[in-house]
């Protein structure tokens, strides 16, 4: 039995779709705090089970009988360490043989606020009695779809990442890699630094949007505080804007760059290009 947490989220759902390509639906368990969100998966024969990180009593039953677990990191920044601890403890109690965890790229040196909870989680997993696979995911290309929308509206993309190269890849690339690990697990614990094949700077992103739209698109690089203020003005809550600006500033120092080819190797294909992602974002923007 293969279980995936966060199955109602974008990445978890993609992983389950990939698994359904090769595995019997009855050997896949989709875990979600709101199972009704994934009723369509139940209709396709996947076992859908309630698993709320904040309600440990749901976790051990949800993990009983599971051989391999993908713990998709929680989206509730600030609550993630205790939430992940609850899942790992339940997995231990249920005797889950393998845990794969979606961590963050370059965790050993990353100055990002967002890296801290991943570091705590990796430390918890270091003591796990079974096999542990650390999927240290880089940024999603989809994170930059907002830049495409901003470029269309204002003729510029804004950020604080300067000349920093960003090795982003599509969610679907990371999903392919996670599904490959669950399908064909390693014999021993493994760590993968997962990044897009070709990095890009924000200026290159702006240039690519300009090329595809036939417009002049600038990259407005600014200080971290100024960028955070701009994000607040655009509607982000203050705390989250600070975290995003912090991540972007860290990207300027190389925190989201890697020349690792582990992602395309695991996924079995090259990762999505910047050109394809911009085309997709422009299509989505109409
Ligand atoms: N690499 C990147 O660029 C990047 C960007 C954003 C996030 N991330 C990280 O990668 C993870 C997966 O990305 P994603 O795009 O799939 O995010 P997502 O669509 O926001 O999915 C997050 C999942 O976590 C679940 N979750 C949150 N709190 C929970 C709880 N208390 N109990 C059980 N489940 C809970 C959500 O359930 P509900 O559907 O009930 O909310 C959802 O299924 C994120 O959660 C975040 O840790 C990475």
Coordinates of C-alpha atoms and ligand atoms in Angstrom, one line a residue:
X1 CA 0.0 0.0 0.0
X2 CA 1.3 3.4 -1.0
X3 CA -0.1 6.5 0.9
X4 CA 0.2 10.1 -0.1
X5 CA -0.7 13.0 2.4
X6 CA -1.9 16.3 1.2
X7 CA -3.8 14.4 -1.5
X8 CA -6.3 17.3 -1.9
X9 CA -3.4 19.7 -2.7
X10 CA -1.9 20.3 -6.1
X11 CA 1.3 18.2 -5.7
X12 CA -0.4 15.3 -3.8
X13 CA -3.1 15.0 -6.5
X14 CA -0.5 15.0 -9.3
X15 CA 1.5 12.2 -7.6
X16 CA -1.7 10.1 -7.2
X17 CA -2.5 10.7 -10.9
X18 CA 1.0 9.4 -11.8
X19 CA 0.6 6.4 -9.5
X20 CA -2.7 5.6 -11.1
X21 CA -0.9 5.2 -14.4
X22 CA 0.9 2.1 -13.2
X23 CA -0.5 0.9 -9.8
X24 CA -3.8 -0.7 -9.0
X25 CA -6.1 2.0 -7.5
X26 CA -6.8 -0.3 -4.5
X27 CA -3.1 -0.1 -3.6
X28 CA -3.1 3.7 -3.3
X29 CA -4.3 5.5 -0.2
X30 CA -5.1 9.2 -0.6
X31 CA -4.9 11.0 2.8
X32 CA -6.6 14.4 3.3
X33 CA -8.0 16.3 6.2
X34 CA -11.1 17.0 4.0
X35 CA -11.8 13.7 2.2
X36 CA -14.8 15.1 0.5
X37 CA -12.4 17.3 -1.6
X38 CA -11.1 14.1 -3.3
X39 CA -14.3 12.1 -3.6
X40 CA -13.5 11.8 -7.3
X41 CA -10.4 9.7 -6.4
X42 CA -12.6 7.4 -4.3
X43 CA -14.9 7.0 -7.3
X44 CA -11.9 5.8 -9.2
X45 CA -11.1 3.1 -6.7
X46 CA -8.4 4.9 -4.6
X47 CA -8.8 4.4 -0.8
X48 CA -9.6 7.8 0.5
X49 CA -8.9 8.2 4.2
X50 CA -9.1 11.2 6.6
X51 CA -5.8 12.3 8.0
X52 CA -5.5 15.7 9.7
X53 CA -2.1 16.6 10.9
X54 CA -3.7 18.5 13.8
X55 CA -5.7 15.5 14.9
X56 CA -3.2 12.8 15.7
X57 CA -6.0 10.3 16.4
X58 CA -6.8 10.3 12.7
X59 CA -3.2 9.5 11.7
X60 CA -2.3 6.1 13.0
X61 CA -5.4 4.4 11.6
X62 CA -4.8 6.2 8.3
X63 CA -1.3 4.8 8.1
X64 CA -2.0 1.3 9.3
X65 CA -1.2 -1.2 6.6
X66 CA 0.9 1.4 4.6
X67 CA 4.3 0.2 3.2
X68 CA 5.4 3.5 1.6
X69 CA 4.3 7.0 2.5
X70 CA 4.8 10.3 0.8
X71 CA 4.6 13.0 3.4
X72 CA 3.8 16.2 1.4
X73 CA 5.0 19.0 3.5
X74 CA 2.1 21.0 5.0
X75 CA 1.0 24.3 3.6
X76 CA 0.5 25.8 7.1
X77 CA 3.8 27.6 7.6
X78 CA 4.6 28.1 11.2
X79 CA 2.7 24.9 12.3
X80 CA 4.6 22.5 10.1
X81 CA 7.1 21.0 12.6
X82 CA 4.5 19.7 15.1
X83 CA 2.3 18.6 12.2
X84 CA 5.1 16.6 10.5
X85 CA 6.1 15.2 13.9
X86 CA 2.6 13.8 14.4
X87 CA 2.7 12.1 11.0
X88 CA 6.2 10.7 11.5
X89 CA 5.2 9.4 15.0
X90 CA 2.0 7.8 13.6
X91 CA 4.1 6.2 10.7
X92 CA 6.5 4.8 13.3
X93 CA 3.6 3.4 15.3
X94 CA 2.0 1.9 12.2
X95 CA 5.3 0.3 11.1
X96 CA 5.5 2.2 7.7
X97 CA 8.6 0.9 6.0
X98 CA 9.5 4.0 3.9
X99 CA 8.8 7.7 4.2
X100 CA 9.5 10.1 1.4
X101 CA 9.3 13.7 2.4
X102 CA 9.1 16.9 0.2
X103 CA 11.8 19.0 1.7
X104 CA 13.6 22.1 0.3
X105 CA 16.5 22.5 -2.1
X106 CA 19.9 23.3 -0.7
X107 CA 18.7 22.9 2.9
X108 CA 22.2 22.6 4.2
X109 CA 23.0 26.2 3.4
X110 CA 19.6 27.8 2.7
X111 CA 19.1 31.1 4.6
X112 CA 15.4 31.0 4.0
X113 CA 12.9 31.3 6.8
X114 CA 10.9 28.6 5.0
X115 CA 13.9 26.1 5.3
X116 CA 13.7 26.1 9.1
X117 CA 10.7 23.8 9.4
X118 CA 12.1 21.5 6.8
X119 CA 15.3 21.3 8.7
X120 CA 13.4 20.4 11.9
X121 CA 11.5 17.7 9.9
X122 CA 14.6 16.2 8.4
X123 CA 16.1 16.0 11.9
X124 CA 13.0 14.1 13.1
X125 CA 13.3 11.7 10.1
X126 CA 17.0 11.1 10.9
X127 CA 15.8 8.9 13.7
X128 CA 13.2 7.0 11.7
X129 CA 13.6 3.2 11.9
X130 CA 12.7 2.6 8.2
X131 CA 13.9 4.0 4.9
X132 CA 13.8 7.7 4.4
X133 CA 13.9 9.5 1.0
X134 CA 14.4 13.2 1.2
X135 CA 13.0 14.9 -1.9
X136 CA 14.6 18.4 -1.5
X137 CA 12.3 20.2 -4.0
X138 CA 13.3 23.4 -5.6
X139 CA 10.8 26.1 -6.5
X140 CA 7.8 25.5 -8.7
X141 CA 7.7 27.2 -12.0
X142 CA 4.1 27.9 -11.2
X143 CA 5.3 30.3 -8.5
X144 CA 6.2 32.7 -11.3
X145 CA 2.8 32.6 -13.0
X146 CA 2.0 35.7 -10.9
X147 CA 5.0 37.5 -12.5
X148 CA 3.5 36.8 -15.9
X149 CA 0.2 38.3 -14.9
X150 CA 2.0 41.3 -13.4
X151 CA 4.0 41.8 -16.6
X152 CA 0.8 41.9 -18.6
X153 CA -0.7 44.4 -16.3
X154 CA 2.3 46.7 -15.6
X155 CA 5.0 45.9 -18.2
X156 CA 7.4 44.7 -15.6
X157 CA 8.1 41.9 -13.1
X158 CA 9.2 42.9 -9.7
X159 CA 11.4 41.0 -7.2
X160 CA 14.5 41.1 -5.0
X161 CA 16.4 38.2 -6.4
X162 CA 18.7 40.3 -8.5
X163 CA 21.1 38.2 -10.6
X164 CA 20.3 35.0 -8.6
X165 CA 19.6 32.0 -10.8
X166 CA 16.6 30.0 -10.0
X167 CA 16.4 26.3 -10.9
X168 CA 12.6 26.0 -10.9
X169 CA 10.7 23.1 -12.3
X170 CA 7.1 22.3 -12.8
X171 CA 5.0 20.7 -10.1
X172 CA 4.4 17.9 -12.5
X173 CA 8.2 17.2 -12.7
X174 CA 8.4 16.9 -8.9
X175 CA 5.3 14.7 -8.9
X176 CA 6.9 12.4 -11.5
X177 CA 10.0 12.1 -9.3
X178 CA 8.0 11.4 -6.2
X179 CA 5.9 8.8 -7.9
X180 CA 9.1 7.1 -9.3
X181 CA 10.5 6.8 -5.7
X182 CA 7.2 5.4 -4.4
X183 CA 6.9 2.9 -7.3
X184 CA 10.5 1.8 -7.2
X185 CA 11.8 2.5 -3.7
X186 CA 15.5 2.6 -2.9
X187 CA 16.9 -0.1 -0.6
X188 CA 18.5 2.4 1.7
X189 CA 17.8 6.0 2.8
X190 CA 18.6 8.5 0.0
X191 CA 18.6 12.3 -0.4
X192 CA 17.8 14.0 -3.7
X193 CA 18.5 17.7 -4.5
X194 CA 15.7 18.3 -7.0
X195 CA 15.9 21.2 -9.4
X196 CA 15.0 22.3 -12.9
X197 CA 17.6 21.4 -15.6
X198 CA 18.1 25.1 -16.6
X199 CA 18.1 27.9 -14.2
X200 CA 17.0 31.5 -15.0
X201 CA 17.2 34.9 -13.5
X202 CA 14.2 37.2 -13.1
X203 CA 15.6 39.4 -15.9
X204 CA 15.6 36.3 -18.2
X205 CA 12.1 35.6 -17.1
X206 CA 11.1 39.2 -18.0
X207 CA 12.9 38.8 -21.3
X208 CA 11.1 35.6 -22.1
X209 CA 7.7 37.1 -21.3
X210 CA 8.7 40.1 -23.5
X211 CA 9.7 37.8 -26.4
X212 CA 6.4 35.8 -26.3
X213 CA 4.2 38.9 -26.0
X214 CA 6.2 41.2 -28.3
X215 CA 6.2 43.8 -25.5
X216 CA 9.0 45.5 -23.6
X217 CA 9.0 43.8 -20.1
X218 CA 11.4 45.1 -17.5
X219 CA 12.7 43.5 -14.4
X220 CA 12.3 45.9 -11.4
X221 CA 14.8 44.7 -8.8
X222 CA 14.3 46.3 -5.4
X223 CA 15.2 45.9 -1.8
X224 CA 13.6 43.2 0.3
X225 CA 11.5 45.6 2.4
X226 CA 10.3 47.4 -0.7
X227 CA 9.4 44.1 -2.3
X228 CA 7.5 42.9 0.8
X229 CA 5.6 46.2 0.8
X230 CA 4.7 45.8 -2.9
X231 CA 3.4 42.2 -2.1
X232 CA 1.2 43.6 0.7
X233 CA -0.1 46.3 -1.7
X234 CA -0.9 43.4 -4.2
X235 CA -3.0 41.7 -1.5
X236 CA -0.7 39.3 0.4
X237 CA -1.1 39.2 4.2
X238 CA 1.9 41.0 5.8
X239 CA 3.4 37.9 7.4
X240 CA 3.3 35.9 4.2
X241 CA 4.6 38.8 2.2
X242 CA 7.7 38.9 4.5
X243 CA 8.3 35.2 4.0
X244 CA 8.0 35.4 0.2
X245 CA 10.3 38.4 0.1
X246 CA 12.8 36.6 2.4
X247 CA 12.7 33.6 0.0
X248 CA 13.2 35.9 -3.0
X249 CA 16.1 37.6 -1.3
X250 CA 17.6 34.2 -0.6
X251 CA 17.2 33.3 -4.2
X252 CA 19.4 36.3 -5.0
X253 CA 22.1 34.6 -3.0
X254 CA 21.8 31.3 -4.9
X255 CA 19.5 29.4 -2.5
X256 CA 17.2 28.2 -5.3
X257 CA 20.0 27.4 -7.8
X258 CA 21.4 23.9 -8.3
X259 CA 23.2 22.1 -11.1
X260 CA 21.8 18.8 -9.9
X261 CA 20.2 16.7 -12.6
X262 CA 18.6 14.3 -10.1
X263 CA 15.1 15.6 -10.9
X264 CA 15.1 14.8 -14.6
X265 CA 16.9 11.5 -13.9
X266 CA 14.2 10.4 -11.4
X267 CA 11.4 11.8 -13.5
X268 CA 12.7 10.1 -16.6
X269 CA 12.5 13.2 -18.8
X270 CA 13.9 16.8 -19.0
X271 CA 12.2 19.3 -16.8
X272 CA 9.7 21.9 -18.1
X273 CA 11.5 24.8 -19.7
X274 CA 11.0 28.5 -18.9
X275 CA 9.7 29.0 -22.4
X276 CA 7.0 26.3 -22.0
X277 CA 6.0 27.6 -18.5
X278 CA 5.7 31.2 -19.8
X279 CA 3.6 30.0 -22.7
X280 CA 1.4 28.1 -20.3
X281 CA 1.0 31.1 -18.0
X282 CA 0.1 33.3 -20.9
X283 CA -2.5 30.9 -22.1
X284 CA -4.0 30.7 -18.6
X285 CA -4.0 34.5 -18.4
X286 CA -6.1 34.5 -21.6
Ligands
LIG1 N1 8.5 24.1 -4.0 C1 7.7 25.2 -4.0 O1 7.8 26.1 -4.8 C2 6.5 25.2 -3.1 C3 5.6 26.3 -3.2 C4 4.5 26.2 -2.3 C5 4.4 25.3 -1.3 N2 5.4 24.3 -1.3 C6 5.3 23.2 -0.3 O2 5.0 22.0 -1.0 C7 3.7 21.5 -0.5 C8 2.9 20.9 -1.6 O3 2.7 21.9 -2.5 P1 1.2 22.1 -3.2 O4 1.4 23.0 -4.3 O5 0.6 20.7 -3.3 O6 0.5 22.8 -2.0 P2 -1.1 22.9 -1.7 O7 -1.9 22.7 -3.0 O8 -1.4 24.1 -0.9 O9 -1.4 21.6 -0.8 C9 -1.1 21.5 0.5 C10 -1.8 20.3 1.1 O10 -1.5 20.2 2.5 C11 -2.7 19.9 3.1 N3 -2.8 20.3 4.6 C12 -2.6 21.5 5.1 N4 -2.8 21.5 6.4 C13 -3.2 20.2 6.7 C14 -3.6 19.5 7.9 N5 -3.6 20.1 9.1 N6 -3.8 18.2 7.8 C15 -3.8 17.5 6.6 N7 -3.5 18.1 5.5 C16 -3.2 19.4 5.5 C17 -3.8 20.7 2.3 O11 -5.1 20.2 2.7 P3 -6.4 21.1 2.3 O12 -6.7 20.9 0.9 O13 -7.4 20.6 3.2 O14 -6.0 22.5 2.6 C18 -3.3 20.3 0.9 O15 -3.7 19.0 0.6 C19 3.1 22.7 0.3 O16 2.2 22.2 1.2 C20 4.3 23.4 0.8 O17 4.8 22.8 2.0 C21 6.4 24.2 -2.1

